[in-house]
Amino acid sequence: MIADTDMRDRLIVGLDLPDVAAAEAAVRELDGVATFYKIGYRLAFAGGLDFARDLVADGKKVFLDMKLLDIDNTVAEGVESIVKMGVTMLTLHAYPKAMRAAVAAAKGSDLCLLAVTVLTSMDEQDLVDAGYEYDPHTLVLMRAEQARLCGMGGIVCSASEAAAVRRIVGPDMAVVTPGIRPAGAAMGDQKRVMTPGDAIRAGSSHLVVARPIVAAPDRRAAAQAIIAEMQAAA
């Protein structure tokens, strides 16, 4: 998953926008700069699933960030439907039974299944509050190993854990890192963040960047600056 040398294919722009019209405007503005887009809950539930199909039809790559988790049969059926959409990546929570069901359902397709380890908005106290006995780093590495054994296509983790995850999953699995913030950018609700260049050097295959691009006064310039930093770090 890291064979792409064109950093435009390794930057995933998060379309964390309120509706399809706003997302369409962002994609138009980024035409020729960005090729890969993330659609999460906010946009998905505002017509974004049909928009995802439109992006695929237009030759764009789509990262569908649904973080699936349910009983095995329901996960499998959901994945079977998503395979038909033609998207490039899909997230699910890194629970072994759910991962095994998803891998079986996606077998023979080009869909890259990504295991979400620990959300980048969570720190150690957040995990304690949620009932976990592990710190974020330990839990991320445990789930990365489970994802590898289940046959997943990649991992979603903080860039601060990318180097350790890369050592576990090897060179071929995707390591997708949200929580990317260019130097001087506001952290927002993220707690475990890293700059684009540092994330590439740490072993990230793909960077997910939303607000620093879509909320920028000049989206094209913001995306181009991030791509240039990624290229310089490769």
CSV table of C-alpha atoms in Angstrom, one decimal:
chain,number,residue,atom,x,y,z
A,1,MET,CA,0.0,0.0,0.0
A,2,ILE,CA,3.0,2.4,0.0
A,3,ALA,CA,4.1,1.8,-3.5
A,4,ASP,CA,2.6,5.2,-4.6
A,5,THR,CA,5.5,7.7,-5.1
A,6,ASP,CA,3.1,10.5,-5.9
A,7,MET,CA,2.3,12.1,-2.6
A,8,ARG,CA,-1.0,13.3,-4.0
A,9,ASP,CA,-2.1,9.7,-3.7
A,10,ARG,CA,-0.9,9.4,-0.1
A,11,LEU,CA,-2.6,12.6,1.1
A,12,ILE,CA,-6.2,11.9,2.1
A,13,VAL,CA,-8.3,15.0,2.4
A,14,GLY,CA,-11.0,14.7,5.0
A,15,LEU,CA,-14.2,16.1,3.7
A,16,ASP,CA,-15.5,16.9,7.2
A,17,LEU,CA,-18.1,19.3,5.8
A,18,PRO,CA,-21.9,19.7,6.5
A,19,ASP,CA,-23.3,18.7,3.1
A,20,VAL,CA,-22.6,17.5,-0.4
A,21,ALA,CA,-22.7,21.0,-1.9
A,22,ALA,CA,-19.8,22.1,0.5
A,23,ALA,CA,-17.9,18.9,-0.3
A,24,GLU,CA,-18.4,19.4,-4.1
A,25,ALA,CA,-17.0,22.9,-3.8
A,26,ALA,CA,-13.9,21.6,-1.9
A,27,VAL,CA,-13.2,18.9,-4.4
A,28,ARG,CA,-13.5,21.5,-7.3
A,29,GLU,CA,-11.1,23.8,-5.5
A,30,LEU,CA,-8.6,21.0,-5.0
A,31,ASP,CA,-8.9,19.6,-8.5
A,32,GLY,CA,-5.5,18.6,-9.8
A,33,VAL,CA,-4.0,18.8,-6.3
A,34,ALA,CA,-5.8,16.1,-4.3
A,35,THR,CA,-6.9,12.7,-5.6
A,36,PHE,CA,-8.0,10.9,-2.4
A,37,TYR,CA,-10.9,12.0,-0.1
A,38,LYS,CA,-12.2,10.8,3.2
A,39,ILE,CA,-16.0,10.6,3.9
A,40,GLY,CA,-16.9,10.2,7.5
A,41,TYR,CA,-20.1,10.2,9.5
A,42,ARG,CA,-21.0,13.9,9.1
A,43,LEU,CA,-21.0,13.9,5.3
A,44,ALA,CA,-22.1,10.2,5.0
A,45,PHE,CA,-25.4,11.0,6.7
A,46,ALA,CA,-26.0,14.1,4.6
A,47,GLY,CA,-25.9,12.4,1.2
A,48,GLY,CA,-22.2,11.5,1.3
A,49,LEU,CA,-22.6,7.9,0.3
A,50,ASP,CA,-24.0,8.8,-3.1
A,51,PHE,CA,-21.3,11.4,-3.3
A,52,ALA,CA,-18.7,8.8,-2.7
A,53,ARG,CA,-20.0,6.8,-5.7
A,54,ASP,CA,-19.8,10.0,-7.8
A,55,LEU,CA,-16.2,10.5,-6.7
A,56,VAL,CA,-15.3,7.0,-7.6
A,57,ALA,CA,-17.0,7.4,-11.0
A,58,ASP,CA,-14.9,10.5,-11.5
A,59,GLY,CA,-11.7,8.5,-11.0
A,60,LYS,CA,-11.1,9.7,-7.4
A,61,LYS,CA,-10.1,7.5,-4.5
A,62,VAL,CA,-12.4,7.4,-1.5
A,63,PHE,CA,-11.6,6.5,2.1
A,64,LEU,CA,-15.0,5.6,3.7
A,65,ASP,CA,-14.5,6.2,7.4
A,66,MET,CA,-17.4,4.3,8.9
A,67,LYS,CA,-15.5,2.5,11.8
A,68,LEU,CA,-17.8,-0.5,11.5
A,69,LEU,CA,-18.4,-2.7,14.6
A,70,ASP,CA,-21.3,-5.2,15.0
A,71,ILE,CA,-22.0,-8.9,15.1
A,72,ASP,CA,-20.0,-10.8,12.5
A,73,ASN,CA,-22.8,-11.3,10.0
A,74,THR,CA,-23.8,-7.7,10.0
A,75,VAL,CA,-20.2,-6.5,9.5
A,76,ALA,CA,-19.8,-9.0,6.7
A,77,GLU,CA,-23.0,-7.9,4.9
A,78,GLY,CA,-22.0,-4.3,5.3
A,79,VAL,CA,-18.6,-4.9,3.8
A,80,GLU,CA,-20.2,-6.8,0.9
A,81,SER,CA,-22.3,-3.8,0.1
A,82,ILE,CA,-19.4,-1.4,0.4
A,83,VAL,CA,-17.2,-3.5,-1.9
A,84,LYS,CA,-19.8,-2.8,-4.6
A,85,MET,CA,-19.4,1.0,-4.2
A,86,GLY,CA,-15.8,0.8,-5.5
A,87,VAL,CA,-14.2,2.8,-2.7
A,88,THR,CA,-10.5,2.3,-1.9
A,89,MET,CA,-10.4,2.1,1.9
A,90,LEU,CA,-12.9,1.3,4.7
A,91,THR,CA,-12.4,1.5,8.4
A,92,LEU,CA,-13.6,-0.8,11.2
A,93,HIS,CA,-12.8,-1.1,14.8
A,94,ALA,CA,-9.9,-3.5,15.5
A,95,TYR,CA,-11.9,-6.3,17.2
A,96,PRO,CA,-10.7,-9.6,16.0
A,97,LYS,CA,-14.1,-11.2,15.3
A,98,ALA,CA,-15.2,-8.2,13.3
A,99,MET,CA,-11.9,-8.0,11.4
A,100,ARG,CA,-12.1,-11.7,10.4
A,101,ALA,CA,-15.7,-11.3,9.2
A,102,ALA,CA,-14.8,-8.2,7.2
A,103,VAL,CA,-11.7,-9.9,5.6
A,104,ALA,CA,-13.8,-12.9,4.5
A,105,ALA,CA,-16.4,-10.6,3.0
A,106,ALA,CA,-13.9,-8.5,1.1
A,107,LYS,CA,-11.9,-11.4,-0.2
A,108,GLY,CA,-11.2,-11.1,-3.9
A,109,SER,CA,-11.9,-7.4,-4.0
A,110,ASP,CA,-9.5,-4.4,-4.1
A,111,LEU,CA,-11.0,-2.9,-0.9
A,112,CYS,CA,-8.3,-2.1,1.7
A,113,LEU,CA,-9.7,-2.8,5.1
A,114,LEU,CA,-8.3,-0.6,7.9
A,115,ALA,CA,-8.2,-1.5,11.5
A,116,VAL,CA,-8.9,1.5,13.8
A,117,THR,CA,-6.7,1.0,16.9
A,118,VAL,CA,-7.0,3.9,19.3
A,119,LEU,CA,-8.6,7.2,18.2
A,120,THR,CA,-6.2,10.1,18.0
A,121,SER,CA,-8.5,12.2,20.2
A,122,MET,CA,-7.9,9.8,23.1
A,123,ASP,CA,-5.1,9.7,25.7
A,124,GLU,CA,-4.4,7.4,28.6
A,125,GLN,CA,-7.0,8.9,30.9
A,126,ASP,CA,-9.7,8.5,28.2
A,127,LEU,CA,-8.9,4.8,27.9
A,128,VAL,CA,-9.1,4.4,31.7
A,129,ASP,CA,-12.4,6.2,31.7
A,130,ALA,CA,-13.6,3.7,29.0
A,131,GLY,CA,-12.6,0.7,31.1
A,132,TYR,CA,-9.4,-0.3,29.3
A,133,GLU,CA,-6.4,-1.5,31.3
A,134,TYR,CA,-3.8,-0.5,28.6
A,135,ASP,CA,-2.2,2.8,27.8
A,136,PRO,CA,-2.7,4.0,24.2
A,137,HIS,CA,0.7,2.8,22.9
A,138,THR,CA,0.3,-0.7,24.3
A,139,LEU,CA,-3.3,-1.1,23.0
A,140,VAL,CA,-2.3,0.2,19.5
A,141,LEU,CA,0.5,-2.3,19.2
A,142,MET,CA,-1.6,-5.2,20.4
A,143,ARG,CA,-4.4,-4.3,17.9
A,144,ALA,CA,-1.9,-3.9,15.1
A,145,GLU,CA,-0.6,-7.4,15.6
A,146,GLN,CA,-4.2,-8.7,15.8
A,147,ALA,CA,-5.1,-6.9,12.5
A,148,ARG,CA,-2.0,-8.4,10.8
A,149,LEU,CA,-3.0,-11.9,11.9
A,150,CYS,CA,-6.6,-11.3,10.7
A,151,GLY,CA,-5.4,-10.4,7.2
A,152,MET,CA,-6.4,-6.7,7.3
A,153,GLY,CA,-5.0,-4.3,4.7
A,154,GLY,CA,-3.8,-1.7,7.1
A,155,ILE,CA,-3.9,0.1,10.4
A,156,VAL,CA,-5.2,3.5,11.5
A,157,CYS,CA,-3.2,4.9,14.3
A,158,SER,CA,-1.5,8.1,15.5
A,159,ALA,CA,1.6,9.1,13.6
A,160,SER,CA,3.4,9.0,17.0
A,161,GLU,CA,2.9,5.2,16.9
A,162,ALA,CA,3.5,4.7,13.2
A,163,ALA,CA,7.1,3.6,13.5
A,164,ALA,CA,6.3,1.0,16.1
A,165,VAL,CA,3.3,-0.2,14.1
A,166,ARG,CA,5.4,-0.4,11.0
A,167,ARG,CA,7.8,-2.7,12.7
A,168,ILE,CA,4.9,-5.0,13.6
A,169,VAL,CA,3.0,-5.0,10.3
A,170,GLY,CA,5.9,-5.0,7.9
A,171,PRO,CA,6.4,-3.0,4.7
A,172,ASP,CA,3.2,-4.0,2.8
A,173,MET,CA,0.3,-3.0,5.0
A,174,ALA,CA,-1.0,0.5,5.0
A,175,VAL,CA,-0.4,2.7,8.0
A,176,VAL,CA,-2.9,5.5,7.8
A,177,THR,CA,-2.4,8.4,10.3
A,178,PRO,CA,-5.0,11.0,11.1
A,179,GLY,CA,-4.2,13.8,13.6
A,180,ILE,CA,-1.8,15.4,11.2
A,181,ARG,CA,-1.2,19.1,11.9
A,182,PRO,CA,1.3,21.3,10.0
A,183,ALA,CA,3.6,23.4,12.2
A,184,GLY,CA,1.6,26.2,13.8
A,185,ALA,CA,-1.8,24.6,13.1
A,186,ALA,CA,-4.4,24.4,15.9
A,187,MET,CA,-4.7,20.9,17.5
A,188,GLY,CA,-8.5,21.1,17.7
A,189,ASP,CA,-9.9,18.0,19.4
A,190,GLN,CA,-6.8,15.9,18.6
A,191,LYS,CA,-4.4,14.9,21.4
A,192,ARG,CA,-1.7,12.7,19.6
A,193,VAL,CA,-0.6,14.7,16.6
A,194,MET,CA,2.4,15.0,14.3
A,195,THR,CA,3.5,17.2,11.3
A,196,PRO,CA,3.2,15.8,7.8
A,197,GLY,CA,7.0,15.4,7.3
A,198,ASP,CA,7.5,13.7,10.6
A,199,ALA,CA,4.6,11.3,9.9
A,200,ILE,CA,6.1,10.2,6.6
A,201,ARG,CA,9.5,9.7,8.2
A,202,ALA,CA,7.9,7.6,10.9
A,203,GLY,CA,6.5,5.2,8.4
A,204,SER,CA,3.0,6.4,7.6
A,205,SER,CA,1.8,5.4,4.2
A,206,HIS,CA,-1.2,7.8,4.1
A,207,LEU,CA,-1.9,11.0,6.0
A,208,VAL,CA,-5.5,12.1,6.7
A,209,VAL,CA,-5.8,15.9,6.9
A,210,ALA,CA,-9.1,17.6,7.2
A,211,ARG,CA,-9.4,21.0,9.0
A,212,PRO,CA,-5.9,22.3,8.0
A,213,ILE,CA,-7.0,22.0,4.4
A,214,VAL,CA,-10.8,22.3,4.2
A,215,ALA,CA,-10.9,25.2,6.8
A,216,ALA,CA,-8.0,27.0,5.2
A,217,PRO,CA,-8.6,30.4,3.4
A,218,ASP,CA,-6.8,28.9,0.4
A,219,ARG,CA,-7.4,25.2,0.3
A,220,ARG,CA,-5.2,24.6,-2.8
A,221,ALA,CA,-2.2,26.3,-1.2
A,222,ALA,CA,-2.7,24.5,2.1
A,223,ALA,CA,-2.8,21.1,0.3
A,224,GLN,CA,0.2,21.9,-1.9
A,225,ALA,CA,2.2,22.9,1.1
A,226,ILE,CA,1.4,19.6,2.9
A,227,ILE,CA,2.3,17.6,-0.2
A,228,ALA,CA,5.6,19.5,-0.6
A,229,GLU,CA,6.5,18.7,3.0
A,230,MET,CA,5.6,15.0,2.5
A,231,GLN,CA,7.7,14.9,-0.6
A,232,ALA,CA,10.7,16.5,1.1
A,233,ALA,CA,10.5,13.9,3.9
A,234,ALA,CA,10.2,10.8,1.6
